[in-house]
Amino acid sequence: MAPRLGILVLPGGTDFSYKPFSPWQDSALRMYPFTWSLRARFRGQVDVEQVRYRVYGWNGGQASPMWHAKAALERMAKRNPGIPIVVIGHSMGGRVAAQLASDRRVIGVLGLAPWWQFADWREIHGGARVLALHGTADNVTLAKRTAKGIDELRARGVDARYVEIPGGKHPMLDHVGTWQGSAIDFVGGLLRDLR
């Protein structure tokens, strides 16, 4: 059976760094459970790829991870012609996800404590479904900014929802069932809509 949905899982990073990205760094490791659980839960229905960037940082106007994320989007589309794509990003990966969602092939955006401090949500096209989760104890990225982004998307008519995680911290090592369950539920809902 051919997959009905492509999923790109986008790890976090940092503001400025040219340190080579490693599949063993914390930001990559914390996303593997999302990648593996989505493959297991929706076996045969999804094609899931966890994206690797060249360097660890965003690096200002260079937007370093975007080159690799866009290449991953094109690979996914080439492997599965015509397939709709979902982007799931944590922290800097949430910023990458929002910018990828200017592409109409992206039908869903899941932002996990996204780094949307630069109004990146404005890149998301109006036809995408958006879910953003943010912990109230996050001291790395701003929950209030994520909530503002979702409010703005909703005002534009986008199907967007915000979930606050009381006491949730940035690394997503708490409330694991909520973080992980959000991805399963989000993808499951999109798959049901494709029937």
PDB file of N, CA, C and O in Angstrom, residues 33-76:
ATOM      1  N   PRO A  33      11.507   9.676  19.264  1.00  0.00           N
ATOM      2  CA  PRO A  33      10.259   9.032  19.698  1.00  0.00           C
ATOM      3  C   PRO A  33       9.042   9.444  18.860  1.00  0.00           C
ATOM      4  O   PRO A  33       8.149   8.631  18.626  1.00  0.00           O
ATOM      5  N   PHE A  34       9.024  10.701  18.388  1.00  0.00           N
ATOM      6  CA  PHE A  34       7.936  11.135  17.514  1.00  0.00           C
ATOM      7  C   PHE A  34       8.017  10.390  16.182  1.00  0.00           C
ATOM      8  O   PHE A  34       7.024   9.865  15.682  1.00  0.00           O
ATOM      9  N   THR A  35       9.207  10.346  15.612  1.00  0.00           N
ATOM     10  CA  THR A  35       9.415   9.668  14.331  1.00  0.00           C
ATOM     11  C   THR A  35       9.017   8.202  14.427  1.00  0.00           C
ATOM     12  O   THR A  35       8.257   7.690  13.598  1.00  0.00           O
ATOM     13  N   TRP A  36       9.510   7.519  15.449  1.00  0.00           N
ATOM     14  CA  TRP A  36       9.261   6.079  15.588  1.00  0.00           C
ATOM     15  C   TRP A  36       7.797   5.780  15.891  1.00  0.00           C
ATOM     16  O   TRP A  36       7.227   4.831  15.355  1.00  0.00           O
ATOM     17  N   SER A  37       7.180   6.572  16.783  1.00  0.00           N
ATOM     18  CA  SER A  37       5.787   6.287  17.146  1.00  0.00           C
ATOM     19  C   SER A  37       4.844   6.528  15.971  1.00  0.00           C
ATOM     20  O   SER A  37       3.871   5.791  15.785  1.00  0.00           O
ATOM     21  N   LEU A  38       5.129   7.538  15.159  1.00  0.00           N
ATOM     22  CA  LEU A  38       4.281   7.788  13.987  1.00  0.00           C
ATOM     23  C   LEU A  38       4.428   6.666  12.960  1.00  0.00           C
ATOM     24  O   LEU A  38       3.440   6.212  12.387  1.00  0.00           O
ATOM     25  N   ARG A  39       5.660   6.190  12.751  1.00  0.00           N
ATOM     26  CA  ARG A  39       5.859   5.061  11.830  1.00  0.00           C
ATOM     27  C   ARG A  39       5.124   3.822  12.317  1.00  0.00           C
ATOM     28  O   ARG A  39       4.499   3.117  11.530  1.00  0.00           O
ATOM     29  N   ALA A  40       5.223   3.551  13.611  1.00  0.00           N
ATOM     30  CA  ALA A  40       4.604   2.345  14.173  1.00  0.00           C
ATOM     31  C   ALA A  40       3.083   2.442  14.161  1.00  0.00           C
ATOM     32  O   ALA A  40       2.396   1.490  13.779  1.00  0.00           O
ATOM     33  N   ARG A  41       2.559   3.574  14.572  1.00  0.00           N
ATOM     34  CA  ARG A  41       1.100   3.721  14.698  1.00  0.00           C
ATOM     35  C   ARG A  41       0.401   3.733  13.332  1.00  0.00           C
ATOM     36  O   ARG A  41      -0.694   3.212  13.190  1.00  0.00           O
ATOM     37  N   PHE A  42       1.043   4.332  12.340  1.00  0.00           N
ATOM     38  CA  PHE A  42       0.394   4.494  11.027  1.00  0.00           C
ATOM     39  C   PHE A  42       1.151   3.743   9.937  1.00  0.00           C
ATOM     40  O   PHE A  42       1.234   4.204   8.800  1.00  0.00           O
ATOM     41  N   ARG A  43       1.654   2.582  10.295  1.00  0.00           N
ATOM     42  CA  ARG A  43       2.446   1.762   9.366  1.00  0.00           C
ATOM     43  C   ARG A  43       1.721   1.584   8.033  1.00  0.00           C
ATOM     44  O   ARG A  43       0.552   1.231   7.984  1.00  0.00           O
ATOM     45  N   GLY A  44       2.432   1.873   6.958  1.00  0.00           N
ATOM     46  CA  GLY A  44       1.870   1.724   5.621  1.00  0.00           C
ATOM     47  C   GLY A  44       1.064   2.914   5.149  1.00  0.00           C
ATOM     48  O   GLY A  44       0.832   3.070   3.955  1.00  0.00           O
ATOM     49  N   GLN A  45       0.642   3.782   6.086  1.00  0.00           N
ATOM     50  CA  GLN A  45      -0.162   4.945   5.715  1.00  0.00           C
ATOM     51  C   GLN A  45       0.659   6.220   5.594  1.00  0.00           C
ATOM     52  O   GLN A  45       0.203   7.203   5.017  1.00  0.00           O
ATOM     53  N   VAL A  46       1.870   6.201   6.200  1.00  0.00           N
ATOM     54  CA  VAL A  46       2.694   7.403   6.216  1.00  0.00           C
ATOM     55  C   VAL A  46       4.125   7.081   5.798  1.00  0.00           C
ATOM     56  O   VAL A  46       4.603   5.963   5.957  1.00  0.00           O
ATOM     57  N   ASP A  47       4.785   8.084   5.247  1.00  0.00           N
ATOM     58  CA  ASP A  47       6.218   8.049   4.985  1.00  0.00           C
ATOM     59  C   ASP A  47       6.809   9.122   5.894  1.00  0.00           C
ATOM     60  O   ASP A  47       6.493  10.304   5.741  1.00  0.00           O
ATOM     61  N   VAL A  48       7.611   8.711   6.881  1.00  0.00           N
ATOM     62  CA  VAL A  48       8.139   9.634   7.882  1.00  0.00           C
ATOM     63  C   VAL A  48       9.644   9.784   7.704  1.00  0.00           C
ATOM     64  O   VAL A  48      10.360   8.785   7.606  1.00  0.00           O
ATOM     65  N   GLU A  49      10.106  11.024   7.676  1.00  0.00           N
ATOM     66  CA  GLU A  49      11.542  11.296   7.602  1.00  0.00           C
ATOM     67  C   GLU A  49      11.904  12.329   8.657  1.00  0.00           C
ATOM     68  O   GLU A  49      11.291  13.391   8.727  1.00  0.00           O
ATOM     69  N   GLN A  50      12.900  11.997   9.495  1.00  0.00           N
ATOM     70  CA  GLN A  50      13.431  12.980  10.429  1.00  0.00           C
ATOM     71  C   GLN A  50      14.583  13.695   9.740  1.00  0.00           C
ATOM     72  O   GLN A  50      15.546  13.078   9.312  1.00  0.00           O
ATOM     73  N   VAL A  51      14.461  14.998   9.638  1.00  0.00           N
ATOM     74  CA  VAL A  51      15.393  15.803   8.855  1.00  0.00           C
ATOM     75  C   VAL A  51      16.683  16.055   9.635  1.00  0.00           C
ATOM     76  O   VAL A  51      16.662  16.284  10.851  1.00  0.00           O
ATOM     77  N   ARG A  52      17.798  15.995   8.915  1.00  0.00           N
ATOM     78  CA  ARG A  52      19.101  16.365   9.475  1.00  0.00           C
ATOM     79  C   ARG A  52      19.583  17.615   8.758  1.00  0.00           C
ATOM     80  O   ARG A  52      19.585  17.664   7.529  1.00  0.00           O
ATOM     81  N   TYR A  53      19.992  18.600   9.545  1.00  0.00           N
ATOM     82  CA  TYR A  53      20.541  19.830   8.983  1.00  0.00           C
ATOM     83  C   TYR A  53      22.068  19.696   8.870  1.00  0.00           C
ATOM     84  O   TYR A  53      22.651  18.745   9.382  1.00  0.00           O
ATOM     85  N   ARG A  54      22.709  20.644   8.234  1.00  0.00           N
ATOM     86  CA  ARG A  54      24.177  20.620   8.143  1.00  0.00           C
ATOM     87  C   ARG A  54      24.812  21.182   9.416  1.00  0.00           C
ATOM     88  O   ARG A  54      25.784  20.650   9.924  1.00  0.00           O
ATOM     89  N   VAL A  55      24.232  22.295   9.916  1.00  0.00           N
ATOM     90  CA  VAL A  55      24.757  22.909  11.137  1.00  0.00           C
ATOM     91  C   VAL A  55      23.621  23.071  12.140  1.00  0.00           C
ATOM     92  O   VAL A  55      22.436  22.983  11.803  1.00  0.00           O
ATOM     93  N   TYR A  56      24.003  23.343  13.375  1.00  0.00           N
ATOM     94  CA  TYR A  56      23.084  23.364  14.506  1.00  0.00           C
ATOM     95  C   TYR A  56      22.294  24.668  14.618  1.00  0.00           C
ATOM     96  O   TYR A  56      21.247  24.712  15.239  1.00  0.00           O
ATOM     97  N   GLY A  57      22.771  25.767  14.008  1.00  0.00           N
ATOM     98  CA  GLY A  57      22.155  27.073  14.210  1.00  0.00           C
ATOM     99  C   GLY A  57      21.299  27.558  13.060  1.00  0.00           C
ATOM    100  O   GLY A  57      21.422  27.092  11.928  1.00  0.00           O
ATOM    101  N   TRP A  58      20.423  28.534  13.384  1.00  0.00           N
ATOM    102  CA  TRP A  58      19.625  29.224  12.366  1.00  0.00           C
ATOM    103  C   TRP A  58      20.504  30.203  11.590  1.00  0.00           C
ATOM    104  O   TRP A  58      20.405  30.306  10.379  1.00  0.00           O
ATOM    105  N   ASN A  59      21.311  30.959  12.317  1.00  0.00           N
ATOM    106  CA  ASN A  59      22.328  31.841  11.746  1.00  0.00           C
ATOM    107  C   ASN A  59      21.761  33.002  10.928  1.00  0.00           C
ATOM    108  O   ASN A  59      22.126  33.222   9.776  1.00  0.00           O
ATOM    109  N   GLY A  60      20.873  33.735  11.577  1.00  0.00           N
ATOM    110  CA  GLY A  60      20.344  34.964  11.006  1.00  0.00           C
ATOM    111  C   GLY A  60      19.737  34.777   9.627  1.00  0.00           C
ATOM    112  O   GLY A  60      19.011  33.815   9.378  1.00  0.00           O
ATOM    113  N   GLY A  61      20.053  35.704   8.738  1.00  0.00           N
ATOM    114  CA  GLY A  61      19.482  35.684   7.395  1.00  0.00           C
ATOM    115  C   GLY A  61      19.890  34.476   6.569  1.00  0.00           C
ATOM    116  O   GLY A  61      19.286  34.208   5.525  1.00  0.00           O
ATOM    117  N   GLN A  62      20.892  33.733   7.028  1.00  0.00           N
ATOM    118  CA  GLN A  62      21.282  32.523   6.306  1.00  0.00           C
ATOM    119  C   GLN A  62      20.217  31.433   6.416  1.00  0.00           C
ATOM    120  O   GLN A  62      20.137  30.575   5.546  1.00  0.00           O
ATOM    121  N   ALA A  63      19.433  31.475   7.506  1.00  0.00           N
ATOM    122  CA  ALA A  63      18.391  30.454   7.729  1.00  0.00           C
ATOM    123  C   ALA A  63      18.936  29.063   7.392  1.00  0.00           C
ATOM    124  O   ALA A  63      18.363  28.326   6.597  1.00  0.00           O
ATOM    125  N   SER A  64      20.068  28.736   8.018  1.00  0.00           N
ATOM    126  CA  SER A  64      20.832  27.539   7.655  1.00  0.00           C
ATOM    127  C   SER A  64      20.016  26.247   7.519  1.00  0.00           C
ATOM    128  O   SER A  64      20.247  25.486   6.582  1.00  0.00           O
ATOM    129  N   PRO A  65      19.072  25.939   8.421  1.00  0.00           N
ATOM    130  CA  PRO A  65      18.370  24.660   8.283  1.00  0.00           C
ATOM    131  C   PRO A  65      17.387  24.601   7.121  1.00  0.00           C
ATOM    132  O   PRO A  65      16.968  23.517   6.710  1.00  0.00           O
ATOM    133  N   MET A  66      17.013  25.751   6.575  1.00  0.00           N
ATOM    134  CA  MET A  66      15.971  25.754   5.545  1.00  0.00           C
ATOM    135  C   MET A  66      16.416  25.034   4.276  1.00  0.00           C
ATOM    136  O   MET A  66      15.593  24.399   3.602  1.00  0.00           O
ATOM    137  N   TRP A  67      17.693  25.102   3.933  1.00  0.00           N
ATOM    138  CA  TRP A  67      18.172  24.419   2.727  1.00  0.00           C
ATOM    139  C   TRP A  67      17.904  22.919   2.818  1.00  0.00           C
ATOM    140  O   TRP A  67      17.416  22.296   1.879  1.00  0.00           O
ATOM    141  N   HIS A  68      18.222  22.358   3.973  1.00  0.00           N
ATOM    142  CA  HIS A  68      18.082  20.912   4.161  1.00  0.00           C
ATOM    143  C   HIS A  68      16.617  20.510   4.326  1.00  0.00           C
ATOM    144  O   HIS A  68      16.201  19.457   3.844  1.00  0.00           O
ATOM    145  N   ALA A  69      15.843  21.374   4.980  1.00  0.00           N
ATOM    146  CA  ALA A  69      14.421  21.083   5.145  1.00  0.00           C
ATOM    147  C   ALA A  69      13.691  21.138   3.801  1.00  0.00           C
ATOM    148  O   ALA A  69      12.847  20.285   3.509  1.00  0.00           O
ATOM    149  N   LYS A  70      14.026  22.124   2.971  1.00  0.00           N
ATOM    150  CA  LYS A  70      13.389  22.207   1.648  1.00  0.00           C
ATOM    151  C   LYS A  70      13.793  21.021   0.772  1.00  0.00           C
ATOM    152  O   LYS A  70      12.966  20.484   0.023  1.00  0.00           O
ATOM    153  N   ALA A  71      15.052  20.593   0.891  1.00  0.00           N
ATOM    154  CA  ALA A  71      15.496  19.415   0.143  1.00  0.00           C
ATOM    155  C   ALA A  71      14.738  18.177   0.606  1.00  0.00           C
ATOM    156  O   ALA A  71      14.356  17.322  -0.210  1.00  0.00           O
ATOM    157  N   ALA A  72      14.493  18.072   1.909  1.00  0.00           N
ATOM    158  CA  ALA A  72      13.730  16.935   2.434  1.00  0.00           C
ATOM    159  C   ALA A  72      12.290  16.958   1.923  1.00  0.00           C
ATOM    160  O   ALA A  72      11.716  15.912   1.596  1.00  0.00           O
ATOM    161  N   LEU A  73      11.700  18.142   1.844  1.00  0.00           N
ATOM    162  CA  LEU A  73      10.348  18.282   1.307  1.00  0.00           C
ATOM    163  C   LEU A  73      10.306  17.806  -0.146  1.00  0.00           C
ATOM    164  O   LEU A  73       9.390  17.072  -0.551  1.00  0.00           O
ATOM    165  N   GLU A  74      11.302  18.192  -0.909  1.00  0.00           N
ATOM    166  CA  GLU A  74      11.353  17.768  -2.319  1.00  0.00           C
ATOM    167  C   GLU A  74      11.575  16.261  -2.440  1.00  0.00           C
ATOM    168  O   GLU A  74      10.975  15.616  -3.303  1.00  0.00           O
ATOM    169  N   ARG A  75      12.431  15.688  -1.576  1.00  0.00           N
ATOM    170  CA  ARG A  75      12.631  14.227  -1.584  1.00  0.00           C
ATOM    171  C   ARG A  75      11.330  13.501  -1.283  1.00  0.00           C
ATOM    172  O   ARG A  75      10.983  12.510  -1.930  1.00  0.00           O
ATOM    173  N   MET A  76      10.624  13.998  -0.275  1.00  0.00           N
ATOM    174  CA  MET A  76       9.353  13.375   0.110  1.00  0.00           C
ATOM    175  C   MET A  76       8.371  13.428  -1.059  1.00  0.00           C
ATOM    176  O   MET A  76       7.705  12.439  -1.372  1.00  0.00           O
TER     177      MET A  76
END
